[in-house]
Short mmCIF file of C-alpha atoms in Angstrom, two decimals:
data_model
loop_
_atom_site.label_atom_id
_atom_site.label_comp_id
_atom_site.label_asym_id
_atom_site.label_seq_id
_atom_site.Cartn_x
_atom_site.Cartn_y
_atom_site.Cartn_z
CA UNK A 1 -6.93 0.43 28.57
CA UNK A 2 -5.28 1.70 25.39
CA UNK A 3 -1.63 0.82 24.84
CA UNK A 4 -1.50 2.84 21.64
CA UNK A 5 -3.20 5.57 19.63
CA UNK A 6 -3.67 5.53 15.86
CA UNK A 7 -4.48 8.79 14.04
CA UNK A 8 -5.62 8.67 10.41
CA UNK A 9 -4.64 11.39 7.94
CA UNK A 10 -6.60 10.61 4.74
CA UNK A 11 -4.93 13.05 2.34
CA UNK A 12 -2.65 12.14 -0.57
CA UNK A 13 -1.08 14.09 -3.41
CA UNK A 14 -1.11 10.89 -5.47
CA UNK A 15 -3.40 7.85 -5.15
CA UNK A 16 -1.48 4.57 -5.47
CA UNK A 17 -2.95 1.87 -7.70
CA UNK A 18 -2.96 -0.79 -4.95
CA UNK A 19 -4.20 1.23 -1.97
CA UNK A 20 -7.62 0.54 -0.43
CA UNK A 21 -7.24 2.71 2.69
CA UNK A 22 -9.53 5.66 3.30
CA UNK A 23 -7.92 8.47 1.31
CA UNK A 24 -8.68 11.47 -0.94
CA UNK A 25 -6.69 13.81 -3.17
CA UNK A 26 -5.25 16.65 -1.10
CA UNK A 27 -6.31 19.45 -3.43
CA UNK A 28 -9.45 21.40 -2.46
CA UNK A 29 -9.93 19.42 0.74
CA UNK A 30 -10.77 21.03 4.14
CA UNK A 31 -7.41 20.01 5.58
CA UNK A 32 -7.20 22.65 8.31
CA UNK A 33 -10.75 21.93 9.45
CA UNK A 34 -9.91 18.23 9.53
CA UNK A 35 -6.90 18.80 11.77
CA UNK A 36 -9.05 20.79 14.21
CA UNK A 37 -11.69 18.04 14.14
CA UNK A 38 -9.11 15.36 14.96
CA UNK A 39 -7.89 17.43 17.89
CA UNK A 40 -11.44 17.83 19.12
CA UNK A 41 -12.19 14.11 18.74
CA UNK A 42 -9.14 13.22 20.84
CA UNK A 43 -10.14 15.81 23.44
CA UNK A 44 -13.71 14.46 23.66
CA UNK A 45 -12.47 10.89 24.06
CA UNK A 46 -9.97 11.77 26.79
CA UNK A 47 -12.52 13.89 28.63
CA UNK A 48 -15.05 11.04 28.51
CA UNK A 49 -12.65 8.27 29.64
CA UNK A 50 -9.34 9.71 30.88
CA UNK A 51 -8.37 6.38 32.46
CA UNK A 52 -8.19 4.80 28.99
CA UNK A 53 -5.23 6.96 28.00
CA UNK A 54 -3.13 7.06 31.16
CA UNK A 55 -0.58 4.46 30.03
CA UNK A 56 -0.33 4.82 26.25
CA UNK A 57 3.01 3.64 24.87
CA UNK A 58 2.74 4.70 21.23
CA UNK A 59 1.17 7.18 18.84
CA UNK A 60 1.07 6.35 15.13
CA UNK A 61 0.22 8.78 12.32
CA UNK A 62 -1.03 6.81 9.33
CA UNK A 63 -2.97 7.41 6.17
CA UNK A 64 -3.31 8.38 3.46
CA UNK A 65 -0.08 10.25 3.86
CA UNK A 66 0.61 12.35 6.97
CA UNK A 67 3.47 14.08 5.15
CA UNK A 68 1.03 15.37 2.54
CA UNK A 69 0.37 18.07 5.15
CA UNK A 70 2.43 21.25 5.14
CA UNK A 71 4.98 21.85 7.90
CA UNK A 72 2.57 24.34 9.50
CA UNK A 73 -0.27 21.80 9.41
CA UNK A 74 1.96 19.07 10.86
CA UNK A 75 2.94 21.42 13.69
CA UNK A 76 -0.72 22.20 14.40
CA UNK A 77 -1.69 18.51 14.42
CA UNK A 78 1.17 17.58 16.75
CA UNK A 79 0.29 20.49 19.05
CA UNK A 80 -3.20 19.04 19.50
CA UNK A 81 -1.82 15.56 20.17
CA UNK A 82 0.83 16.70 22.66
CA UNK A 83 -1.49 19.05 24.53
CA UNK A 84 -4.17 16.39 25.08
CA UNK A 85 -2.40 13.04 25.33
CA UNK A 86 0.41 12.11 27.78
CA UNK A 87 3.01 11.89 25.03
CA UNK A 88 5.96 12.58 27.36
CA UNK A 89 5.79 8.91 28.40
CA UNK A 90 5.75 7.39 24.89
CA UNK A 91 8.09 4.62 23.86
CA UNK A 92 7.45 5.33 20.19
CA UNK A 93 5.88 8.18 18.17
CA UNK A 94 5.72 7.18 14.49
CA UNK A 95 4.69 8.83 11.28
CA UNK A 96 4.25 7.33 7.84
CA UNK A 97 5.88 9.32 5.06
CA UNK A 98 6.50 9.51 1.33
CA UNK A 99 10.17 9.99 0.35
CA UNK A 100 9.41 12.81 -2.08
CA UNK A 101 7.39 14.80 0.48
CA UNK A 102 9.77 14.90 3.43
CA UNK A 103 11.22 18.39 3.10
CA UNK A 104 13.54 19.81 5.74
CA UNK A 105 10.83 21.99 7.28
CA UNK A 106 8.46 19.01 7.54
CA UNK A 107 11.13 16.84 9.15
CA UNK A 108 11.86 19.59 11.66
CA UNK A 109 8.14 19.96 12.40
CA UNK A 110 7.88 16.22 13.03
CA UNK A 111 10.91 15.91 15.29
CA UNK A 112 10.09 19.11 17.20
CA UNK A 113 6.61 17.71 17.76
CA UNK A 114 7.95 14.55 19.36
CA UNK A 115 7.92 12.12 16.42
CA UNK A 116 10.88 9.74 16.85
CA UNK A 117 10.26 7.12 14.16
CA UNK A 118 9.66 7.39 10.41
CA UNK A 119 8.07 4.69 8.27
CA UNK A 120 8.59 5.43 4.58
CA UNK A 121 6.70 3.87 1.69
CA UNK A 122 9.49 2.97 -0.74
CA UNK A 123 7.95 -0.26 -2.13
CA UNK A 124 10.57 -0.80 -4.87
CA UNK A 125 13.87 0.51 -6.20
CA UNK A 126 12.81 -0.27 -9.78
CA UNK A 127 11.51 2.87 -11.48
CA UNK A 128 9.27 0.98 -13.93
CA UNK A 129 7.57 -0.91 -11.10
CA UNK A 130 7.13 2.30 -9.13
CA UNK A 131 5.34 3.80 -12.12
CA UNK A 132 3.02 0.77 -12.30
CA UNK A 133 2.24 1.22 -8.62
CA UNK A 134 1.37 4.88 -9.10
CA UNK A 135 4.29 6.04 -6.95
CA UNK A 136 5.90 9.40 -7.75
CA UNK A 137 9.25 9.22 -5.95
CA UNK A 138 12.63 8.20 -7.38
CA UNK A 139 15.53 6.31 -5.81
CA UNK A 140 17.31 9.64 -5.43
CA UNK A 141 14.41 10.91 -3.32
CA UNK A 142 14.86 7.93 -1.00
CA UNK A 143 18.62 8.39 -0.58
CA UNK A 144 18.39 12.17 -0.13
CA UNK A 145 15.49 11.98 2.32
CA UNK A 146 17.15 9.37 4.52
CA UNK A 147 20.35 11.44 4.71
CA UNK A 148 18.36 14.59 5.48
CA UNK A 149 16.34 12.80 8.17
CA UNK A 150 19.56 11.57 9.80
CA UNK A 151 20.91 15.13 9.72
CA UNK A 152 17.74 16.43 11.40
CA UNK A 153 18.10 13.81 14.15
CA UNK A 154 16.06 10.75 13.15
CA UNK A 155 17.88 7.50 13.88
CA UNK A 156 14.85 5.17 13.95
CA UNK A 157 13.65 4.70 10.40
CA UNK A 158 11.87 1.95 8.50
CA UNK A 159 11.02 1.44 4.84
CA UNK A 160 8.19 -0.60 3.34
CA UNK A 161 8.89 -2.89 0.38
CA UNK A 162 6.49 -4.87 -1.82
CA UNK A 163 6.85 -8.06 -3.83
CA UNK A 164 4.57 -10.10 -6.06
CA UNK A 165 4.06 -6.96 -8.15
CA UNK A 166 2.68 -6.90 -11.72
CA UNK A 167 5.43 -8.09 -14.06
CA UNK A 168 8.02 -8.22 -11.27
CA UNK A 169 10.91 -10.62 -11.81
CA UNK A 170 13.12 -12.31 -9.23
CA UNK A 171 16.02 -10.21 -10.50
CA UNK A 172 14.12 -6.99 -9.88
CA UNK A 173 13.19 -8.12 -6.38
CA UNK A 174 16.75 -9.14 -5.55
CA UNK A 175 18.02 -5.76 -6.78
CA UNK A 176 15.47 -3.94 -4.62
CA UNK A 177 16.51 -5.97 -1.56
CA UNK A 178 20.18 -5.26 -2.24
CA UNK A 179 19.62 -1.50 -2.55
CA UNK A 180 17.34 -1.44 0.52
CA UNK A 181 19.80 -3.33 2.70
CA UNK A 182 22.71 -1.15 1.58
CA UNK A 183 20.96 1.64 3.49
CA UNK A 184 21.50 -0.40 6.68
CA UNK A 185 18.33 0.87 8.37
CA UNK A 186 17.20 -0.47 11.73
CA UNK A 187 13.84 -1.75 10.44
CA UNK A 188 12.30 -3.12 7.24
CA UNK A 189 8.76 -4.22 6.35
CA UNK A 190 8.03 -6.26 3.22
CA UNK A 191 4.57 -7.25 2.02
CA UNK A 192 3.26 -9.29 -0.88
CA UNK A 193 0.78 -7.47 -3.08
CA UNK A 194 -2.87 -8.12 -2.31
CA UNK A 195 -5.27 -6.95 -5.02
CA UNK A 196 -7.97 -5.27 -2.95
CA UNK A 197 -11.47 -4.30 -4.15
CA UNK A 198 -12.05 -0.66 -5.05
CA UNK A 199 -8.48 -0.17 -6.29
CA UNK A 200 -7.14 0.53 -9.77
CA UNK A 201 -5.32 -2.79 -9.71
CA UNK A 202 -8.60 -4.59 -8.94
CA UNK A 203 -10.24 -3.02 -11.99
CA UNK A 204 -7.28 -4.03 -14.16
CA UNK A 205 -7.31 -7.55 -12.69
CA UNK A 206 -11.03 -7.95 -13.38
CA UNK A 207 -10.41 -6.98 -17.01
CA UNK A 208 -7.55 -9.47 -17.31
CA UNK A 209 -5.01 -6.66 -17.70
CA UNK A 210 -2.91 -7.30 -14.60
CA UNK A 211 -0.09 -9.82 -15.00
CA UNK A 212 0.95 -11.11 -11.58
CA UNK A 213 3.75 -13.53 -10.61
CA UNK A 214 2.72 -17.12 -9.92
CA UNK A 215 2.22 -18.37 -6.36
CA UNK A 216 5.49 -20.30 -6.65
CA UNK A 217 7.34 -17.17 -7.80
CA UNK A 218 5.87 -15.18 -4.93
CA UNK A 219 6.95 -17.90 -2.48
CA UNK A 220 10.47 -17.76 -3.93
CA UNK A 221 10.50 -14.00 -3.41
CA UNK A 222 9.48 -14.45 0.22
CA UNK A 223 12.20 -17.07 0.71
CA UNK A 224 14.78 -14.69 -0.75
CA UNK A 225 13.51 -11.90 1.50
CA UNK A 226 14.04 -13.96 4.65
CA UNK A 227 17.47 -15.13 3.47
CA UNK A 228 18.77 -11.64 2.61
CA UNK A 229 17.46 -10.09 5.82
CA UNK A 230 19.12 -12.82 7.90
CA UNK A 231 22.42 -12.29 6.09
CA UNK A 232 22.37 -8.62 7.13
CA UNK A 233 21.41 -9.40 10.77
CA UNK A 234 17.89 -7.99 10.40
CA UNK A 235 15.99 -10.39 12.63
CA UNK A 236 12.55 -11.49 11.49
CA UNK A 237 10.20 -10.87 14.40
CA UNK A 238 6.91 -11.06 12.48
CA UNK A 239 5.83 -12.56 9.16
CA UNK A 240 6.55 -9.35 7.24
CA UNK A 241 8.86 -7.40 9.57
CA UNK A 242 12.59 -7.38 10.26
CA UNK A 243 14.62 -5.32 12.70
CA UNK A 244 17.89 -4.80 14.48
CA UNK A 245 17.91 -5.27 18.25
CA UNK A 246 15.76 -2.68 20.01
CA UNK A 247 13.99 -1.48 16.88
CA UNK A 248 10.87 -3.61 16.54
CA UNK A 249 7.70 -1.62 15.87
CA UNK A 250 6.16 -1.20 19.31
CA UNK A 251 2.92 0.12 17.85
CA UNK A 252 2.39 -2.76 15.43
CA UNK A 253 3.25 -5.22 18.19
CA UNK A 254 0.21 -3.90 20.06
CA UNK A 255 -1.94 -5.19 17.20
CA UNK A 256 -0.18 -8.57 17.10
CA UNK A 257 -0.44 -8.91 20.89
CA UNK A 258 -4.20 -8.36 20.44
CA UNK A 259 -4.11 -5.50 22.95
CA UNK A 260 -6.30 -2.41 22.95
CA UNK A 261 -5.71 0.86 21.11
CA UNK A 262 -7.66 4.00 20.24
CA UNK A 263 -8.31 5.12 16.67
CA UNK A 264 -8.98 8.75 15.71
CA UNK A 265 -9.78 10.37 12.37
CA UNK A 266 -12.00 9.66 9.37
CA UNK A 267 -12.27 5.92 8.75
CA UNK A 268 -10.03 5.07 11.72
CA UNK A 269 -10.50 1.79 13.59
CA UNK A 270 -9.98 1.17 17.29
CA UNK A 271 -10.34 -1.50 19.96
CA UNK A 272 -11.29 -0.37 23.47
CA UNK A 273 -13.12 -2.00 26.39
CA UNK A 274 -13.54 -5.18 24.35
CA UNK A 275 -15.27 -3.30 21.52
CA UNK A 276 -13.93 -2.92 17.98
CA UNK A 277 -15.18 0.26 16.33
CA UNK A 278 -14.75 2.36 13.22
CA UNK A 279 -15.38 6.02 12.42
CA UNK A 280 -17.25 7.63 9.56
CA UNK A 281 -15.00 7.59 6.50
CA UNK A 282 -16.32 10.56 4.45
CA UNK A 283 -14.34 13.60 5.56
CA UNK A 284 -17.26 16.03 5.43
CA UNK A 285 -19.44 13.70 7.52
CA UNK A 286 -16.61 13.19 10.00
CA UNK A 287 -15.96 16.92 10.45
CA UNK A 288 -19.65 17.83 10.75
CA UNK A 289 -20.21 15.15 13.40
CA UNK A 290 -17.29 16.44 15.47
CA UNK A 291 -18.45 20.04 15.10
CA UNK A 292 -21.82 18.93 16.52
CA UNK A 293 -19.96 17.63 19.60
CA UNK A 294 -20.78 14.03 18.72
CA UNK A 295 -18.42 11.07 18.43
CA UNK A 296 -18.05 10.06 14.74
CA UNK A 297 -18.82 6.38 15.31
CA UNK A 298 -19.97 4.45 12.27
CA UNK A 299 -20.21 1.04 13.93
CA UNK A 300 -19.28 -0.88 17.05
CA UNK A 301 -18.83 -4.60 17.62
CA UNK A 302 -18.51 -6.20 21.04
CA UNK A 303 -15.95 -8.96 20.62
CA UNK A 304 -17.13 -12.30 21.96
CA UNK A 305 -14.97 -14.62 24.07
CA UNK A 306 -14.58 -16.98 21.12
CA UNK A 307 -13.54 -14.13 18.80
CA UNK A 308 -10.97 -12.90 21.32
CA UNK A 309 -9.41 -16.36 21.50
CA UNK A 310 -9.38 -16.67 17.70
CA UNK A 311 -7.81 -13.24 17.28
CA UNK A 312 -5.16 -14.04 19.88
CA UNK A 313 -4.09 -16.99 17.74
CA UNK A 314 -4.43 -15.28 14.33
CA UNK A 315 -2.47 -12.22 15.38
CA UNK A 316 -0.04 -13.84 17.78
CA UNK A 317 1.08 -16.47 15.29
CA UNK A 318 2.23 -13.67 12.99
CA UNK A 319 5.04 -13.07 15.51
CA UNK A 320 8.13 -15.26 15.35
CA UNK A 321 7.84 -15.83 19.07
CA UNK A 322 4.30 -17.15 18.54
CA UNK A 323 1.63 -17.41 21.24
CA UNK A 324 2.51 -18.12 24.87
CA UNK A 325 0.61 -20.86 26.75
CA UNK A 326 0.94 -18.87 30.00
CA UNK A 327 -0.23 -15.56 28.56
CA UNK A 328 -3.15 -17.19 26.76
CA UNK A 329 -4.43 -18.84 29.94
CA UNK A 330 -3.86 -15.69 31.99
CA UNK A 331 -5.83 -13.63 29.49
CA UNK A 332 -8.74 -16.01 28.93
CA UNK A 333 -8.88 -18.24 32.00
CA UNK A 334 -8.65 -21.41 29.92
CA UNK A 335 -5.67 -23.32 28.57
CA UNK A 336 -4.81 -23.08 24.89
CA UNK A 337 -4.54 -26.88 24.76
CA UNK A 338 -8.09 -27.29 26.05
CA UNK A 339 -9.47 -25.11 23.24
CA UNK A 340 -7.06 -25.98 20.46
CA UNK A 341 -5.28 -29.21 21.42
CA UNK A 342 -6.43 -31.24 18.41
CA UNK A 343 -5.78 -28.37 16.00
CA UNK A 344 -2.25 -27.87 17.34
CA UNK A 345 -1.41 -31.58 17.08
CA UNK A 346 -2.69 -31.80 13.49
CA UNK A 347 -0.75 -28.70 12.42
CA UNK A 348 2.39 -30.15 14.00
CA UNK A 349 1.91 -33.37 12.01
CA UNK A 350 1.63 -31.25 8.84
CA UNK A 351 4.85 -29.43 9.81
CA UNK A 352 3.05 -26.07 9.86
CA UNK A 353 3.35 -25.42 13.60
CA UNK A 354 6.09 -25.82 16.21
CA UNK A 355 5.57 -26.32 19.93
CA UNK A 356 7.88 -26.01 22.93
CA UNK A 357 7.37 -25.56 26.66
CA UNK A 358 6.54 -21.85 26.19
CA UNK A 359 3.95 -22.01 23.43
CA UNK A 360 3.34 -22.48 19.71
CA UNK A 361 4.62 -20.70 16.62
CA UNK A 362 4.61 -21.07 12.85
CA UNK A 363 7.22 -23.36 11.33
CA UNK A 364 9.29 -22.17 8.38
CA UNK A 365 6.85 -23.99 6.11
CA UNK A 366 3.91 -22.48 7.98
CA UNK A 367 5.04 -18.91 7.24
CA UNK A 368 4.27 -19.47 3.55
CA UNK A 369 0.65 -20.49 4.24
CA UNK A 370 -0.03 -18.38 7.31
CA UNK A 371 -3.62 -17.51 6.40
CA UNK A 372 -4.49 -21.20 5.96
CA UNK A 373 -3.02 -21.96 9.38
CA UNK A 374 -4.89 -19.08 11.01
CA UNK A 375 -8.24 -20.30 9.65
CA UNK A 376 -7.76 -23.61 11.45
CA UNK A 377 -8.09 -21.76 14.77
CA UNK A 378 -11.66 -20.65 14.12
CA UNK A 379 -13.85 -22.04 16.90
CA UNK A 380 -17.13 -23.74 16.06
CA UNK A 381 -20.26 -22.17 17.51
#
């Protein structure tokens, strides 16, 4: 049964140099037809398996950039969502946003349509770094948009930050953290840059034209991030996420809990009935498939027992609370120690993992090499 719903909006007015998500330039795209197709896909899914959507806790609009849509298009999209899904019971209804696109009429369309949380892609408060990233907003856009959103009625807001950027210095990162924390928002996310294939940065990197900080410098940036967030009482509840009490991202926690969620839209991914699936990514193909009353499934993968156990560890260890012995055994019918006892003991010896009576979690040292720790929980055939 789905705990959450993800809806992908693949349109952008500007393509960022680091982004590998399914996205296209907004201009000359069949945006209105896409919105109708998304509504129809949700309707088909609910009609086919209404029991899957009876207890959803969250809806998340991601992209691309949902706020690339006009206020009228946002209203139409939210009308479809609210008329088909039981959104009156939601804990959280989030939308990603760009600071320079959140006009007053768009903010009003979002809040009138039930959206109660904004996640804004700020990335940096250094204008030169923003230009390298391909971002178009300024610091003034951020300040003005946050004040306007508060005026409209949004009190649950988050901003994304990035470190390990091309040419980024520790001084630039510290300045960005200072400016971000001066906003005193209830939630912050901060991610190190990953140079993904099929991005502009990847092409530059392959040509030797992308100067990145060293691994040690990136580790120092992460250490500073944790220190500054703690000083401002923003509790780290996941490797890259920090929040005040009561403001953790409920939707993202669904992923880290390894629970099920539905994905709608071109290129969207979902996880239902033990099956991970993805939709067609090309927008024209997606729309045509929906118009033919067919589900736009590109591929499905039935997750094996071993994969479920591995994912529970990979995803759960991202959380500061770690993975519970009791919940693991309840979910899989086998104790974590029986499957992973030797691995856990070795990681404890290496000071990468901590254990108490409730479960296991990453140590402070382990947070810096999380991916290496996660790989140790792969089960042999």
